[in-house]
Coordinates of C-alpha atoms and ligand atoms in Angstrom, one line a residue:
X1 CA -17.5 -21.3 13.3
X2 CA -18.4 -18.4 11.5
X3 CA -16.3 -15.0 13.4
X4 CA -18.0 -12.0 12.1
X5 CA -15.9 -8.6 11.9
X6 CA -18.0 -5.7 12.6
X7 CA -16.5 -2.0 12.7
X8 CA -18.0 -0.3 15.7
X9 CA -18.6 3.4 13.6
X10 CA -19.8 5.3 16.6
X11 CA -16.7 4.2 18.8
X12 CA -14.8 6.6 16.3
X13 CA -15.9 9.9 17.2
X14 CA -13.2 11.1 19.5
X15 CA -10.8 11.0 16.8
X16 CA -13.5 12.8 14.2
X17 CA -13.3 15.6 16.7
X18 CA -9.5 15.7 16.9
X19 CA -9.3 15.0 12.8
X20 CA -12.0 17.8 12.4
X21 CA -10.0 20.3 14.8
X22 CA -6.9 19.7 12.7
X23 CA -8.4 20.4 9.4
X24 CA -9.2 23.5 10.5
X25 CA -5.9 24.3 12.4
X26 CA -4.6 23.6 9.1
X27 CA -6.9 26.0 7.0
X28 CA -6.4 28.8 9.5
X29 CA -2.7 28.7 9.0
X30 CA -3.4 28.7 5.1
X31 CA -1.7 25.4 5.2
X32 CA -2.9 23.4 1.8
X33 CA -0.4 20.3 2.4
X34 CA -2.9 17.9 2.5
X35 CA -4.5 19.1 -1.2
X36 CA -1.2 19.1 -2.9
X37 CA -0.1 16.1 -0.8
X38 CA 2.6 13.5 -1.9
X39 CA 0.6 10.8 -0.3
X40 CA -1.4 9.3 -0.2
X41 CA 1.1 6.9 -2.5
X42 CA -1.5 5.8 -4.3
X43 CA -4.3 8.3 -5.2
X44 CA -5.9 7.1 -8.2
X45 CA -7.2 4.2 -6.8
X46 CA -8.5 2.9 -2.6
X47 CA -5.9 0.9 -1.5
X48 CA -5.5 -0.4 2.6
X49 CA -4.2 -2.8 4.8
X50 CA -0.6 -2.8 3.4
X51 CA 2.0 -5.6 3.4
X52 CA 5.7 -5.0 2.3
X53 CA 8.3 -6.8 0.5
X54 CA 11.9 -6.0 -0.5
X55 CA 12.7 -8.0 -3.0
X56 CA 15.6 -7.6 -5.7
X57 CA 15.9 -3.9 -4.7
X58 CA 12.5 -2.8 -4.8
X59 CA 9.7 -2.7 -2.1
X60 CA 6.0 -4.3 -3.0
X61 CA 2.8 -3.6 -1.1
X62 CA 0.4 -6.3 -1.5
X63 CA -2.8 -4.2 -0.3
X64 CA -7.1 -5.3 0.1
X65 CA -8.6 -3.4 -2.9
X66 CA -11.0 -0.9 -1.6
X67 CA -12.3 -0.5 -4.8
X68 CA -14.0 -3.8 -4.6
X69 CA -15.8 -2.2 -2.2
X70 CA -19.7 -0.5 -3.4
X71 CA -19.7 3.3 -2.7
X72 CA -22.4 5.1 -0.6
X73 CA -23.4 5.2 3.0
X74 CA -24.3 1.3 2.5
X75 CA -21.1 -0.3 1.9
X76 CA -19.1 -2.7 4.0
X77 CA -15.8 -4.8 3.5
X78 CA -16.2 -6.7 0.6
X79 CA -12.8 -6.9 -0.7
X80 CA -12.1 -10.3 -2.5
X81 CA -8.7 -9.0 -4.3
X82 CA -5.4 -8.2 -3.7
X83 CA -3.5 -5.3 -5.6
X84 CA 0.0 -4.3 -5.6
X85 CA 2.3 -1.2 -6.3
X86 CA 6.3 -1.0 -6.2
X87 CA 8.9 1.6 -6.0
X88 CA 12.5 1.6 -6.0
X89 CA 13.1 5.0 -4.8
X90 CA 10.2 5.5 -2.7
X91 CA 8.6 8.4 -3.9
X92 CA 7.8 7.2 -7.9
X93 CA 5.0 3.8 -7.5
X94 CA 4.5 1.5 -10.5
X95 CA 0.6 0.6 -10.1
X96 CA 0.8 -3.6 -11.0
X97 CA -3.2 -4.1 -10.6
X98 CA -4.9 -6.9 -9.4
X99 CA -2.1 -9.8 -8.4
X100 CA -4.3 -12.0 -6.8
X101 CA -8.7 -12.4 -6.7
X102 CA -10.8 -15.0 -5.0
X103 CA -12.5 -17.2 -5.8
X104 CA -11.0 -17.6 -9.2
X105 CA -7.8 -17.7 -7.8
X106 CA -8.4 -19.7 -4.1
X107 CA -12.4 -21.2 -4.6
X108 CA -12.8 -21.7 -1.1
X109 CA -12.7 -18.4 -0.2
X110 CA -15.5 -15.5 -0.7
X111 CA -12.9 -12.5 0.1
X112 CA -9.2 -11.4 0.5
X113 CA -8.3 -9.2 3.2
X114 CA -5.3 -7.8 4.1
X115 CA -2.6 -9.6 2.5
X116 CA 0.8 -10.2 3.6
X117 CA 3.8 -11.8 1.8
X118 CA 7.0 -13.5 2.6
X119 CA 9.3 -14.9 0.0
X120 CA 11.3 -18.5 0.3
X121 CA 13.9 -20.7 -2.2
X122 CA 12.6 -18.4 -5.7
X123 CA 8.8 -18.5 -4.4
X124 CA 6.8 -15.3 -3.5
X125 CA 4.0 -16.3 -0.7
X126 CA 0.9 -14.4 -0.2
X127 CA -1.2 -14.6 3.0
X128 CA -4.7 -13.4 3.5
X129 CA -8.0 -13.1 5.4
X130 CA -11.0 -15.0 4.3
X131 CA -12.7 -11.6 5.9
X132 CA -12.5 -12.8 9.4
X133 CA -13.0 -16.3 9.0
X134 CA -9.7 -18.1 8.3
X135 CA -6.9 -17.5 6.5
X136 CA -5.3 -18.8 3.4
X137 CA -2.4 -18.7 1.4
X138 CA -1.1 -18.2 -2.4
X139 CA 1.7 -18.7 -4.1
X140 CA 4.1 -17.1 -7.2
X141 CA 7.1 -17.6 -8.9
X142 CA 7.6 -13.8 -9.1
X143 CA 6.2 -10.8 -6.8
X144 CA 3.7 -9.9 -9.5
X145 CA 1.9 -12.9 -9.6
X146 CA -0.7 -14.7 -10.6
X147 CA -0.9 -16.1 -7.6
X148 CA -2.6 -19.6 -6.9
X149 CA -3.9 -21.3 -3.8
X150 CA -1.5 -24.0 -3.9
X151 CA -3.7 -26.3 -1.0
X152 CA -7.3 -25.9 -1.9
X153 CA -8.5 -24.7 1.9
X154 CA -7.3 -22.5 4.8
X155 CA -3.9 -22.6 5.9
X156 CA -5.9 -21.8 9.2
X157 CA -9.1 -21.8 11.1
X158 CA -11.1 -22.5 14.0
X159 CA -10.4 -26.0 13.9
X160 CA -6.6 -25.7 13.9
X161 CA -5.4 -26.6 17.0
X162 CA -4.4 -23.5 19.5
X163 CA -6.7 -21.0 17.5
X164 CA -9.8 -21.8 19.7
X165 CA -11.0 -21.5 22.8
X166 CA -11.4 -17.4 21.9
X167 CA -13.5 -14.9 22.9
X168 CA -15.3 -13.2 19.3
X169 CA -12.0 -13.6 18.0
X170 CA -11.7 -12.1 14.2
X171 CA -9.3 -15.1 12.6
X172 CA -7.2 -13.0 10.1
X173 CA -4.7 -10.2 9.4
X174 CA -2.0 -12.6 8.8
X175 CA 1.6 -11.4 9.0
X176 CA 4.0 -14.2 8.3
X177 CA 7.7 -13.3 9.4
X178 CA 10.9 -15.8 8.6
X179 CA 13.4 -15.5 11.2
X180 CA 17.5 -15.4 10.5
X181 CA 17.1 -19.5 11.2
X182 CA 14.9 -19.9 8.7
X183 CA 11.9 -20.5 10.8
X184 CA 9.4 -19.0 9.6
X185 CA 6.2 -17.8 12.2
X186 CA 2.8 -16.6 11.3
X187 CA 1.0 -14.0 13.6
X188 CA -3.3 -13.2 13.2
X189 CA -5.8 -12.7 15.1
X190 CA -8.3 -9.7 16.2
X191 CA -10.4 -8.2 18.8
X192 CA -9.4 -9.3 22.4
X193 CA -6.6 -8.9 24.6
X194 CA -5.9 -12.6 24.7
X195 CA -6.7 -13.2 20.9
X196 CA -3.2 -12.8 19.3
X197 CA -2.0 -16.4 17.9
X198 CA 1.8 -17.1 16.6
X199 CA 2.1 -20.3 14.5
X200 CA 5.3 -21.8 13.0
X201 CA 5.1 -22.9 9.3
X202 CA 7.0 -25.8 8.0
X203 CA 9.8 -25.1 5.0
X204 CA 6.9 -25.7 2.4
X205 CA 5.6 -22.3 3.6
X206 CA 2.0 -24.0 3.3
X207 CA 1.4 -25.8 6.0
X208 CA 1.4 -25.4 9.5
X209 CA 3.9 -27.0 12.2
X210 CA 2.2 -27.7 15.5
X211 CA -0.4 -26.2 17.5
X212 CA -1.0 -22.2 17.6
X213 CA 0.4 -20.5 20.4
X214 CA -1.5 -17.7 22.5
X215 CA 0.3 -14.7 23.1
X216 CA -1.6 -11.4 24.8
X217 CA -1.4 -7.7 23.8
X218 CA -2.6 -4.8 25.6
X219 CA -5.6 -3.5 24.1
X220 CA -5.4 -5.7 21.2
X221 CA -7.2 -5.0 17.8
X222 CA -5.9 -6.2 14.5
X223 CA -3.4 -5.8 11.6
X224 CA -0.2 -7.8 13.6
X225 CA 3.0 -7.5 12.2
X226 CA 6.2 -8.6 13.6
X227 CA 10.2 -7.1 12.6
X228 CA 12.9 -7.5 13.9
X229 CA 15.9 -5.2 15.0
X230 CA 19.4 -5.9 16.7
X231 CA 17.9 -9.1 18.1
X232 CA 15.1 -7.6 19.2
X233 CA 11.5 -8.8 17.9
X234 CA 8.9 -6.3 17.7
X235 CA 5.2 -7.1 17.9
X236 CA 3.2 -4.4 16.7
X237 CA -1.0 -3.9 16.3
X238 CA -3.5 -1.6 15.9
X239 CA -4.8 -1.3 19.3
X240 CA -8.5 -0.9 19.6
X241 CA -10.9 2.2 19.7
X242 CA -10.5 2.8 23.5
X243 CA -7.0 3.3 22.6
X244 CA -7.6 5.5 19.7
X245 CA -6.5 2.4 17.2
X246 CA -2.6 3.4 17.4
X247 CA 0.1 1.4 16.6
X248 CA 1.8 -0.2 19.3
X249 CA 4.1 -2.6 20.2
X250 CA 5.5 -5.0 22.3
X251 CA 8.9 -6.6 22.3
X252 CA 11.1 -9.8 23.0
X253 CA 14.2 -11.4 22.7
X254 CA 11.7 -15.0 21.6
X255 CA 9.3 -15.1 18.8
X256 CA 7.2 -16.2 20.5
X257 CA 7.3 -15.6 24.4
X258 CA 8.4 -13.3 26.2
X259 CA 6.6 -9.8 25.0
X260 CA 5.8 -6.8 27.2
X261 CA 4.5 -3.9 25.8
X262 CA 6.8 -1.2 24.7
X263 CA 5.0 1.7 23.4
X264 CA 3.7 3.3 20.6
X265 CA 4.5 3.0 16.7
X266 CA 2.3 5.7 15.8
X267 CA -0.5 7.6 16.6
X268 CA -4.1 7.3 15.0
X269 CA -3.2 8.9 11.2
X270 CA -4.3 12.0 10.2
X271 CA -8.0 12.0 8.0
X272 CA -8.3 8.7 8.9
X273 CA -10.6 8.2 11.9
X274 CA -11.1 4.8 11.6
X275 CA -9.1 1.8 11.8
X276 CA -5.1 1.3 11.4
X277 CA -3.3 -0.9 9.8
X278 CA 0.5 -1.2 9.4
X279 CA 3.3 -2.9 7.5
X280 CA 6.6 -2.4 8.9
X281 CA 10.3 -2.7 6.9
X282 CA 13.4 -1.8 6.5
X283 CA 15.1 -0.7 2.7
X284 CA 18.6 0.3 2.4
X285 CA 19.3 0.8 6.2
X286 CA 15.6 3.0 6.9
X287 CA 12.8 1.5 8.3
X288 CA 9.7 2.6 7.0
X289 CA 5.6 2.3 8.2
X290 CA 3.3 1.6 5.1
X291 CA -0.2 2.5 6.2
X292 CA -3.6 3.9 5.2
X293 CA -5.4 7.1 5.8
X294 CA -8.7 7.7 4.1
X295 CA -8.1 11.3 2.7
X296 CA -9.0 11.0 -0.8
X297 CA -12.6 9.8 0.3
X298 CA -13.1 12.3 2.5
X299 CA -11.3 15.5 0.1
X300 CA -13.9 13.8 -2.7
X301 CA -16.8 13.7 -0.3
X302 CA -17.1 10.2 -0.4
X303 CA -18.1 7.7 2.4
X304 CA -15.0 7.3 3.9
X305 CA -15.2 3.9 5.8
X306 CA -14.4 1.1 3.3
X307 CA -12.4 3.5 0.4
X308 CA -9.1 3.9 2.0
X309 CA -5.6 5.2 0.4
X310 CA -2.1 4.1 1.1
X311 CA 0.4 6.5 2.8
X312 CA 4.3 6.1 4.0
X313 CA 6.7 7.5 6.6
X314 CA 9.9 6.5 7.9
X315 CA 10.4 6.0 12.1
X316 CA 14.1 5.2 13.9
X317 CA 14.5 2.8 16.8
X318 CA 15.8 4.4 20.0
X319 CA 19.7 3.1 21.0
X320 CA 17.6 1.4 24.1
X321 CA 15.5 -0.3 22.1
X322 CA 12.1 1.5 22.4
X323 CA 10.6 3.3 18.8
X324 CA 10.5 6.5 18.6
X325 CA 6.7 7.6 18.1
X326 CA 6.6 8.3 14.0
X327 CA 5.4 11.3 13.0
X328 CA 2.6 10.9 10.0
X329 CA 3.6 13.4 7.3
X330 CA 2.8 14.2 3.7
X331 CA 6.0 14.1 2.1
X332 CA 8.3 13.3 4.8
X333 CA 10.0 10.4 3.2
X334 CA 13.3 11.2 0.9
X335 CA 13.8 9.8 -2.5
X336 CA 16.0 7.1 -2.4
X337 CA 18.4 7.7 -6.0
X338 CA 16.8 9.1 -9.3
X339 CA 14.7 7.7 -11.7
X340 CA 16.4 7.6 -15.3
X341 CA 14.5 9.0 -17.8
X342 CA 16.6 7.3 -21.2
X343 CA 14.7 3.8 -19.9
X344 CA 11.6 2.7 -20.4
X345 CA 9.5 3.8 -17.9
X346 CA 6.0 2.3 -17.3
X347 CA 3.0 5.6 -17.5
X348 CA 2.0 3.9 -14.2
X349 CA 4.4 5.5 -12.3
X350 CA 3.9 7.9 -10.7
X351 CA 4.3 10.1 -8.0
X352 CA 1.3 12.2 -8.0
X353 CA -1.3 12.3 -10.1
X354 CA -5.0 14.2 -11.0
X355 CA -7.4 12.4 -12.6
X356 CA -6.4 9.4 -14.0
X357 CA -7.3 5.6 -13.8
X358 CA -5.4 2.8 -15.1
X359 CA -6.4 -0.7 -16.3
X360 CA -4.9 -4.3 -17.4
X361 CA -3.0 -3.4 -20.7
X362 CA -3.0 -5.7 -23.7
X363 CA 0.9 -5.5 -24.1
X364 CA 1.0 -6.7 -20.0
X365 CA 1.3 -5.0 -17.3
X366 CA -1.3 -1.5 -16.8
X367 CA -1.6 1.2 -18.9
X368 CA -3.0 5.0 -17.7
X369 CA -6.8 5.3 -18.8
X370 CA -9.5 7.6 -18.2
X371 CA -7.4 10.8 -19.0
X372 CA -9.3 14.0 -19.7
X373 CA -8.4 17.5 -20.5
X374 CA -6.3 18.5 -17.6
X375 CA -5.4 15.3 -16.1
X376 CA -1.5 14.7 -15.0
X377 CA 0.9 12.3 -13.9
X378 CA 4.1 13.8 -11.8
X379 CA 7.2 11.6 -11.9
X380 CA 9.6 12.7 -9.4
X381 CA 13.2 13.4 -9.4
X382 CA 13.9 12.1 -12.8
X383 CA 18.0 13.0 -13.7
X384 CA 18.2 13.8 -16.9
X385 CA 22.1 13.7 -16.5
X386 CA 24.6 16.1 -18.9
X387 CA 24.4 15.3 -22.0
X388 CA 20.7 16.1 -22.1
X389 CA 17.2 15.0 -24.1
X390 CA 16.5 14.9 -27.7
X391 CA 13.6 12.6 -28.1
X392 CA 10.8 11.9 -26.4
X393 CA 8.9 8.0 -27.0
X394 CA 5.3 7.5 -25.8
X395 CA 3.6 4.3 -26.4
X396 CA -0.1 5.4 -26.8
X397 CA -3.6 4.5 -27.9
X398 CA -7.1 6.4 -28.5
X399 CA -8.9 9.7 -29.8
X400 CA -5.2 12.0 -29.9
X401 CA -4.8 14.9 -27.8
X402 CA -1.6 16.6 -26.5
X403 CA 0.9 15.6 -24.0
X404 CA 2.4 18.7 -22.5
X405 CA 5.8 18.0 -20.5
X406 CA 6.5 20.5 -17.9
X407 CA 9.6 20.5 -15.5
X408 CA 9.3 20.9 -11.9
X409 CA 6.0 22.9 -11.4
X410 CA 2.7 22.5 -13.4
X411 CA 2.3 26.1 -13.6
X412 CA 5.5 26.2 -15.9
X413 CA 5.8 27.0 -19.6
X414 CA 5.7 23.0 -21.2
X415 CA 9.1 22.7 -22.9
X416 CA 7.1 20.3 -25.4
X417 CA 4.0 19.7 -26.7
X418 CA 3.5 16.2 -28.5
X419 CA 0.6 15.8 -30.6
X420 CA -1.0 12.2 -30.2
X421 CA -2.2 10.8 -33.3
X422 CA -5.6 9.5 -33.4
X423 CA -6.1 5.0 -33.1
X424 CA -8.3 2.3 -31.6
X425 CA -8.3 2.0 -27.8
X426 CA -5.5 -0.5 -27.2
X427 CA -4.2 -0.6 -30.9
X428 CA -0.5 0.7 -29.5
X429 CA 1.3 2.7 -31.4
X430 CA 4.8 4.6 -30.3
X431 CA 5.3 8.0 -31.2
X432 CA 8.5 9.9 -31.4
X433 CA 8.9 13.8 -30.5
X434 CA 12.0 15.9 -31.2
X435 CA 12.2 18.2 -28.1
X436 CA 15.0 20.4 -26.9
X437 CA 17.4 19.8 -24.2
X438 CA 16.9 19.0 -20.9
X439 CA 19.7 18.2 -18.3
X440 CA 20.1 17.7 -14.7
X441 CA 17.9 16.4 -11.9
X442 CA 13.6 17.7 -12.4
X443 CA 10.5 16.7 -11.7
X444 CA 8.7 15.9 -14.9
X445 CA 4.9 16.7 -15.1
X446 CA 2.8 14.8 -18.1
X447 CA -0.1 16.8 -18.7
X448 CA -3.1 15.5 -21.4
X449 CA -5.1 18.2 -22.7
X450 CA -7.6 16.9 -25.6
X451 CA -11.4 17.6 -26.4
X452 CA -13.7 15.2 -25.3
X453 CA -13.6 12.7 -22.5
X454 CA -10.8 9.4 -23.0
X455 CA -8.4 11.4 -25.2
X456 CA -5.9 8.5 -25.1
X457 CA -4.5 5.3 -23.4
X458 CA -0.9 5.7 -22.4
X459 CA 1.2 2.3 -21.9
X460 CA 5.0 3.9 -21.3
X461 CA 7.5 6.6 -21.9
X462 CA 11.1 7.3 -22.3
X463 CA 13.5 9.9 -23.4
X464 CA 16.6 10.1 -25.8
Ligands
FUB1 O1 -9.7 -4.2 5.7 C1 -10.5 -4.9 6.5 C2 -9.9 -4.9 7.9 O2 -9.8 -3.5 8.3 C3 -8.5 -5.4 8.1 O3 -8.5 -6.8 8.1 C4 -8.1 -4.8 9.4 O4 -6.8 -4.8 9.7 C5 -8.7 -3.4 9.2 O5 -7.7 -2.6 8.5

């Protein structure tokens, strides 16, 4: 049976008119956060629909790649690959590209929505959404892939027992949670009340263990997720437009029985207007909400709808075990331990950025592309310790240019200016500047200046 997902645009225009009334709150107090913002964490490319991982001290997000997605007033959902950044401190993301793409990497299915991953015995699972038509599974021996389709089909659909009977159900937006037993439970399901399904997967992580089980949220939309805290599971969803698609949630002391509603997560984002989706975790004792907003799109003018952008923000669970509503800001979320400048650090991470683009680099992993006169990466808190700099390294390709570095604000003097020598686009070469010292803890701004458009490719960077 073929479910078709259809965003309702006109539904949306209560929150346009609250979204539009805060953008201009905002200009009226001369507030330019959202310009200069932190987040989204991901602005150099349209990320959504995030899923989290903490693995081996750093968190992933497996996220639908709204760049698949055609521009203009025309587009729709047509994302059929899965990207993923990481960060170990939160505030600095490593852009790792494509991780997974249908059908080259599962051939039975047309698209990828709105991954989600869950890792078991040295293997790194990814779930996703055949759009809203079933959902399948991939597997890695590492979080960065490539990830297969280890079973050749859906893990899920109509026909698997407990998913139908369903009212226009959308059959996706898996979230697959492993409980301190080991069981391991896989929530989806969209657009009805009654249309949220739990399923228990068998150790194998591939295949499903009896039939689905129905369990009912108010106002239920999409994006499910499910955590855990002090014995308490949390279901939380995207409620629908009626409800202004916020995050809520319902809790239990059962996976799967058991859940009334509790409340709310969070509130309909900021310059988003549209629809919601969340990944909940918890990294070194914080929990955090991964979500998307679509403020990039709409600061560039662009048809918002399908080109979304990845944001972040911490929330706390009340001592009675409600949430306390999280409030969406632009850099509310602290940086967890400084990033050491005297290793290697991939030009894909970043904190901020203008202007820049990266693609699949010939040495592996990404490399920063695109860069024109102007363009920057800021990498924040970087601690230069004591002793101090003497070198810097940059692994480069291209026309030449410049690389200015500038501490803590762009507007600063550079305290180096290293001249990149002209080669072919992705011929790497390292190059090796004296520069004077730096200690303690700055932010570190990389700014290109050049003549012409793609001055240079920029692989990594590292001080001495
Ligand atoms: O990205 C396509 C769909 O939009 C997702 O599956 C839903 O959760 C919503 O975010």
């Amino acid at each position: 049976m073929r479910v078709p997902y259809d965003l309702k645009k006109n539904n949306y225009l209560r929150m346009k008119i609250i979204n539009r009334l805060s953008i201009i709150l905002l200009l009226f107090l001369g507030v330019s956060q959202y310009v200069s913002a932190d987040y989204p964490i991901a602005s150099h490319r349209y990320l959504a629909d995030p899923g989290a991982l903490v693995y081996n001290g750093r968190v992933y997000l497996y996220c639908s790649n709204d760049d698949d997605n055609p521009s203009g007033e025309r587009s729709s959902y047509e994302m059929h690959s899965i990207v993923c950044i990481s960060s170990s401190d939160m505030k600095n993301w490593t852009d790792h590209g494509v991780v997974f793409q249908v059908p080259q990497d599962a051939s039975w299915a047309p698209k990828s929505w709105a991954p989600s991953p869950a890792t078991r015995d040295g293997k790194v699972f990814l779930y996703f959404g055949n759009g809203g038509n079933g959902i399948g599974v991939a597997m890695a021996n590492n979080p960065l892939g490539p990830f297969k389709d280890p079973i050749g089909k859906a893990l899920v659909s109509s026909s698997t027992p407990g998913v139908m009977p369903a009212r226009n159900m959308w059959l996706f937006d898996p979230m697959t949670f492993i409980d301190d037993d080991g069981q391991a439970y896989m929530y989806f399901g969209g657009n009805g009340d009654d249309n949220v399904r739990v399923i228990k997967l068998n150790k194998d992580m591939i295949s499903v263990d009896g039939p689905a089980i129905q369990l009912t949220a108010k106002n239920f939309f999409e994006a499910s997720w499910m955590h855990k805290n002090n014995g308490i599971y949390y279901f939380s969803y995207s409620s629908n437009p009626r409800a202004e698609m916020r995050i809520d949630y319902m809790k239990s002391d059962n996976p799967i029985s058991g859940f009334t509603y509790g409340g709310i997560v969070s509130k309909q984002p900021p310059m988003n207007d549209n629809n919601n989706h969340q990944a909940i975790f918890r990294f070194n004792d914080v929990w955090y909400q991964a979500y998307h907003n679509r403020i990039v799109a709409k600061q560039a003018h662009v048809p918002p709808v399908y080109k979304r952008n990845i944001c972040l923000d911490t929330f706390r669970h009340n001592a009675d075990g409600t949430i306390e509503i999280m409030t969406n800001t632009v850099d509310g979320v602290k940086q967890v331990g400084y990033l050491n400048p005297y290793q290697r650090t991939e030009a894909e991470t970043f904190n901020a950025q203008s202007g820049i683009k990266t693609e699949v680099c010939v040495n592996g992993g990404m490399n920063l592309c695109n860069i024109e006169n102007g363009d920057w990466i800021k990498i924040k808190g970087v601690d230069f310790g004591k002793t101090g700099t003497k070198s810097f390294s940059a692994c480069v390709a291209g026309n030449g240019g410049t690389i200015e570095i500038i501490l803590d604000n762009p507007a600063n003097k550079p305290i180096a200016t290293c001249k990149v020598t002209n080669s072919e686009i992705q011929k790497w070469h390292t190059e090796i500047y004296k520069i004077s010292k730096i200690t303690g803890v700055h932010d570190v701004f990389l700014k290109f200046t050049g003549k012409g458009a793609n001055l240079f490719n920029f692989d990594w960077w590292k001080f001495s």
